[in-house]
Amino acid sequence: MSEIFSTVAVFQYSAEAQIIKGRLQAEGIETFLADNHTIDTDPLVSNAIGGVKLKVHKRNQEQALQVLGSINKYSVDDDGEQISCPKCHGKKVELFSNMKGLQFFFFLSLSFLIYVLPMRIKRDYYCATCNHKFKFK
Ligand SMILES: [Zn+2]
């Protein structure tokens, strides 16, 4: 049996998958997620079952991949301007969190328990051009 749908992207958690799903739907591409409910129930199984899959109909695959390719993966500030590196002024700046794995999951769970959004996660930016790490604002 040939596959009718194809996976165009895979995400660790469903929150990021939902954002990209919305982007594709705004382009008129019908999408759906697979395994998102399982991972929402137990985020620790994400790696074991291969993450949240974003699927589209085969006939939309090429268009979906084009849209995904056009999404800017580098960080922007509150005004939508690209953040530039203070050292080399490069524009290839990515956000990363210092918290990893279980520490992050524990922090996120704790935040939900006390109804505080996880705004205090320590975030740094990383310049892909010169490898400089810095804070923004
Ligand atoms: Zn730089």
PDB file of C-alpha atoms and ligand atoms in Angstrom:
ATOM      1  CA  MET A   1       0.000   0.000   0.000  1.00  0.00           C
ATOM      2  CA  SER A   2       1.442   3.321  -0.987  1.00  0.00           C
ATOM      3  CA  GLU A   3       1.532   6.135   1.533  1.00  0.00           C
ATOM      4  CA  ILE A   4      -1.015   8.895   1.007  1.00  0.00           C
ATOM      5  CA  PHE A   5       0.543  11.238   3.531  1.00  0.00           C
ATOM      6  CA  SER A   6       4.131  12.156   4.060  1.00  0.00           C
ATOM      7  CA  THR A   7       5.951  13.524   7.073  1.00  0.00           C
ATOM      8  CA  VAL A   8       7.456  16.922   6.260  1.00  0.00           C
ATOM      9  CA  ALA A   9       8.796  17.791   9.711  1.00  0.00           C
ATOM     10  CA  VAL A  10       9.379  16.225  13.116  1.00  0.00           C
ATOM     11  CA  PHE A  11       9.313  18.086  16.432  1.00  0.00           C
ATOM     12  CA  GLN A  12      10.292  17.260  19.980  1.00  0.00           C
ATOM     13  CA  TYR A  13       7.097  18.723  21.483  1.00  0.00           C
ATOM     14  CA  SER A  14       3.685  19.482  20.032  1.00  0.00           C
ATOM     15  CA  ALA A  15       3.795  23.212  20.863  1.00  0.00           C
ATOM     16  CA  GLU A  16       6.350  23.958  18.164  1.00  0.00           C
ATOM     17  CA  ALA A  17       4.590  21.558  15.804  1.00  0.00           C
ATOM     18  CA  GLN A  18       1.332  23.501  16.282  1.00  0.00           C
ATOM     19  CA  ILE A  19       3.040  26.754  15.299  1.00  0.00           C
ATOM     20  CA  ILE A  20       4.443  25.318  12.093  1.00  0.00           C
ATOM     21  CA  LYS A  21       1.138  23.582  11.395  1.00  0.00           C
ATOM     22  CA  GLY A  22      -0.594  26.965  11.623  1.00  0.00           C
ATOM     23  CA  ARG A  23       1.927  28.441   9.219  1.00  0.00           C
ATOM     24  CA  LEU A  24       1.275  25.745   6.627  1.00  0.00           C
ATOM     25  CA  GLN A  25      -2.494  26.033   7.027  1.00  0.00           C
ATOM     26  CA  ALA A  26      -2.209  29.781   6.452  1.00  0.00           C
ATOM     27  CA  GLU A  27      -0.743  28.835   3.075  1.00  0.00           C
ATOM     28  CA  GLY A  28      -3.793  26.673   2.380  1.00  0.00           C
ATOM     29  CA  ILE A  29      -2.011  23.378   2.978  1.00  0.00           C
ATOM     30  CA  GLU A  30      -3.996  20.857   4.942  1.00  0.00           C
ATOM     31  CA  THR A  31      -1.908  19.283   7.671  1.00  0.00           C
ATOM     32  CA  PHE A  32      -2.263  17.078  10.671  1.00  0.00           C
ATOM     33  CA  LEU A  33      -0.053  15.953  13.492  1.00  0.00           C
ATOM     34  CA  ALA A  34       0.719  12.391  14.465  1.00  0.00           C
ATOM     35  CA  ASP A  35       1.729  11.173  17.939  1.00  0.00           C
ATOM     36  CA  ASN A  36       1.145  14.622  19.452  1.00  0.00           C
ATOM     37  CA  HIS A  37      -1.416  13.359  21.982  1.00  0.00           C
ATOM     38  CA  THR A  38       0.893  10.594  23.151  1.00  0.00           C
ATOM     39  CA  ILE A  39       3.731  13.081  23.630  1.00  0.00           C
ATOM     40  CA  ASP A  40       1.448  15.631  25.327  1.00  0.00           C
ATOM     41  CA  THR A  41       0.512  12.926  27.813  1.00  0.00           C
ATOM     42  CA  ASP A  42       4.091  11.922  28.476  1.00  0.00           C
ATOM     43  CA  PRO A  43       6.729  14.253  26.941  1.00  0.00           C
ATOM     44  CA  LEU A  44       9.520  11.905  27.962  1.00  0.00           C
ATOM     45  CA  VAL A  45       8.494   9.355  25.341  1.00  0.00           C
ATOM     46  CA  SER A  46       9.076  11.853  22.538  1.00  0.00           C
ATOM     47  CA  ASN A  47      12.484  10.466  21.619  1.00  0.00           C
ATOM     48  CA  ALA A  48      11.324   6.879  21.946  1.00  0.00           C
ATOM     49  CA  ILE A  49       8.493   7.219  19.434  1.00  0.00           C
ATOM     50  CA  GLY A  50      10.278   9.605  17.120  1.00  0.00           C
ATOM     51  CA  GLY A  51       8.693  12.925  18.049  1.00  0.00           C
ATOM     52  CA  VAL A  52       5.598  14.739  16.805  1.00  0.00           C
ATOM     53  CA  LYS A  53       5.210  14.249  13.067  1.00  0.00           C
ATOM     54  CA  LEU A  54       3.780  16.975  10.870  1.00  0.00           C
ATOM     55  CA  LYS A  55       2.078  15.300   7.935  1.00  0.00           C
ATOM     56  CA  VAL A  56       0.646  16.575   4.676  1.00  0.00           C
ATOM     57  CA  HIS A  57      -1.025  14.927   1.703  1.00  0.00           C
ATOM     58  CA  LYS A  58       1.526  13.720  -0.852  1.00  0.00           C
ATOM     59  CA  ARG A  59       0.223  16.184  -3.450  1.00  0.00           C
ATOM     60  CA  ASN A  60       1.100  19.092  -1.099  1.00  0.00           C
ATOM     61  CA  GLN A  61       4.470  17.782  -0.033  1.00  0.00           C
ATOM     62  CA  GLU A  62       6.576  19.939  -2.309  1.00  0.00           C
ATOM     63  CA  GLN A  63       4.691  23.141  -1.454  1.00  0.00           C
ATOM     64  CA  ALA A  64       4.903  22.338   2.263  1.00  0.00           C
ATOM     65  CA  LEU A  65       8.651  21.813   2.061  1.00  0.00           C
ATOM     66  CA  GLN A  66       9.015  25.137   0.232  1.00  0.00           C
ATOM     67  CA  VAL A  67       7.105  26.945   2.984  1.00  0.00           C
ATOM     68  CA  LEU A  68       9.170  25.200   5.660  1.00  0.00           C
ATOM     69  CA  GLY A  69      12.340  26.200   3.847  1.00  0.00           C
ATOM     70  CA  SER A  70      11.214  29.822   3.737  1.00  0.00           C
ATOM     71  CA  ILE A  71      10.676  30.035   7.469  1.00  0.00           C
ATOM     72  CA  ASN A  72      13.491  32.020   8.976  1.00  0.00           C
ATOM     73  CA  LYS A  73      15.171  29.837  11.515  1.00  0.00           C
ATOM     74  CA  TYR A  74      17.208  32.690  12.931  1.00  0.00           C
ATOM     75  CA  SER A  75      16.074  34.850  15.837  1.00  0.00           C
ATOM     76  CA  VAL A  76      14.231  38.154  15.581  1.00  0.00           C
ATOM     77  CA  ASP A  77      13.554  40.765  18.265  1.00  0.00           C
ATOM     78  CA  ASP A  78      10.144  42.072  19.393  1.00  0.00           C
ATOM     79  CA  ASP A  79       9.860  44.278  16.309  1.00  0.00           C
ATOM     80  CA  GLY A  80      10.574  41.425  13.940  1.00  0.00           C
ATOM     81  CA  GLU A  81      14.040  42.714  13.139  1.00  0.00           C
ATOM     82  CA  GLN A  82      16.774  40.135  12.889  1.00  0.00           C
ATOM     83  CA  ILE A  83      19.045  40.072  15.896  1.00  0.00           C
ATOM     84  CA  SER A  84      22.644  40.614  14.955  1.00  0.00           C
ATOM     85  CA  CYS A  85      25.702  39.370  16.750  1.00  0.00           C
ATOM     86  CA  PRO A  86      27.374  42.067  18.903  1.00  0.00           C
ATOM     87  CA  LYS A  87      30.783  40.692  18.013  1.00  0.00           C
ATOM     88  CA  CYS A  88      30.758  40.096  14.252  1.00  0.00           C
ATOM     89  CA  HIS A  89      27.358  41.711  13.403  1.00  0.00           C
ATOM     90  CA  GLY A  90      26.334  38.492  11.674  1.00  0.00           C
ATOM     91  CA  LYS A  91      22.630  37.767  11.299  1.00  0.00           C
ATOM     92  CA  LYS A  92      22.750  34.023  11.877  1.00  0.00           C
ATOM     93  CA  VAL A  93      21.737  34.249  15.517  1.00  0.00           C
ATOM     94  CA  GLU A  94      19.914  31.359  17.158  1.00  0.00           C
ATOM     95  CA  LEU A  95      18.219  31.187  20.527  1.00  0.00           C
ATOM     96  CA  PHE A  96      19.184  28.409  22.844  1.00  0.00           C
ATOM     97  CA  SER A  97      18.269  27.490  26.373  1.00  0.00           C
ATOM     98  CA  ASN A  98      20.817  26.580  28.991  1.00  0.00           C
ATOM     99  CA  MET A  99      18.400  24.070  30.405  1.00  0.00           C
ATOM    100  CA  LYS A 100      18.497  20.656  28.921  1.00  0.00           C
ATOM    101  CA  GLY A 101      16.483  17.469  29.118  1.00  0.00           C
ATOM    102  CA  LEU A 102      15.179  16.565  32.537  1.00  0.00           C
ATOM    103  CA  GLN A 103      16.124  19.866  34.122  1.00  0.00           C
ATOM    104  CA  PHE A 104      14.049  21.695  31.527  1.00  0.00           C
ATOM    105  CA  PHE A 105      11.160  19.271  31.860  1.00  0.00           C
ATOM    106  CA  PHE A 106      11.187  19.582  35.633  1.00  0.00           C
ATOM    107  CA  PHE A 107      11.219  23.361  35.403  1.00  0.00           C
ATOM    108  CA  LEU A 108       8.371  23.354  32.884  1.00  0.00           C
ATOM    109  CA  SER A 109       6.279  21.018  35.055  1.00  0.00           C
ATOM    110  CA  LEU A 110       6.918  23.142  38.117  1.00  0.00           C
ATOM    111  CA  SER A 111       5.898  26.264  36.195  1.00  0.00           C
ATOM    112  CA  PHE A 112       2.607  24.689  35.215  1.00  0.00           C
ATOM    113  CA  LEU A 113       1.983  23.491  38.742  1.00  0.00           C
ATOM    114  CA  ILE A 114       2.268  26.970  40.159  1.00  0.00           C
ATOM    115  CA  TYR A 115       0.542  28.596  37.167  1.00  0.00           C
ATOM    116  CA  VAL A 116       3.478  30.681  36.178  1.00  0.00           C
ATOM    117  CA  LEU A 117       4.510  30.745  32.580  1.00  0.00           C
ATOM    118  CA  PRO A 118       8.067  29.549  32.168  1.00  0.00           C
ATOM    119  CA  MET A 119       9.348  33.043  31.446  1.00  0.00           C
ATOM    120  CA  ARG A 120      12.377  32.804  33.669  1.00  0.00           C
ATOM    121  CA  ILE A 121      14.167  30.222  31.617  1.00  0.00           C
ATOM    122  CA  LYS A 122      17.645  31.526  31.124  1.00  0.00           C
ATOM    123  CA  ARG A 123      18.117  32.216  27.461  1.00  0.00           C
ATOM    124  CA  ASP A 124      21.185  32.997  25.530  1.00  0.00           C
ATOM    125  CA  TYR A 125      21.748  33.685  21.882  1.00  0.00           C
ATOM    126  CA  TYR A 126      24.298  31.960  19.798  1.00  0.00           C
ATOM    127  CA  CYS A 127      25.952  33.335  16.679  1.00  0.00           C
ATOM    128  CA  ALA A 128      26.327  30.642  14.035  1.00  0.00           C
ATOM    129  CA  THR A 129      28.944  32.711  12.230  1.00  0.00           C
ATOM    130  CA  CYS A 130      31.539  33.333  14.952  1.00  0.00           C
ATOM    131  CA  ASN A 131      30.256  30.960  17.704  1.00  0.00           C
ATOM    132  CA  HIS A 132      29.882  33.918  20.085  1.00  0.00           C
ATOM    133  CA  LYS A 133      27.325  33.429  22.868  1.00  0.00           C
ATOM    134  CA  PHE A 134      25.549  36.489  24.254  1.00  0.00           C
ATOM    135  CA  LYS A 135      22.452  37.761  26.022  1.00  0.00           C
ATOM    136  CA  PHE A 136      19.942  40.075  24.383  1.00  0.00           C
ATOM    137  CA  LYS A 137      18.231  42.872  26.344  1.00  0.00           C
TER     138      LYS A 137
HETATM  139 ZN    ZN B   1      29.053  36.570  15.569  1.00  0.00          ZN
END
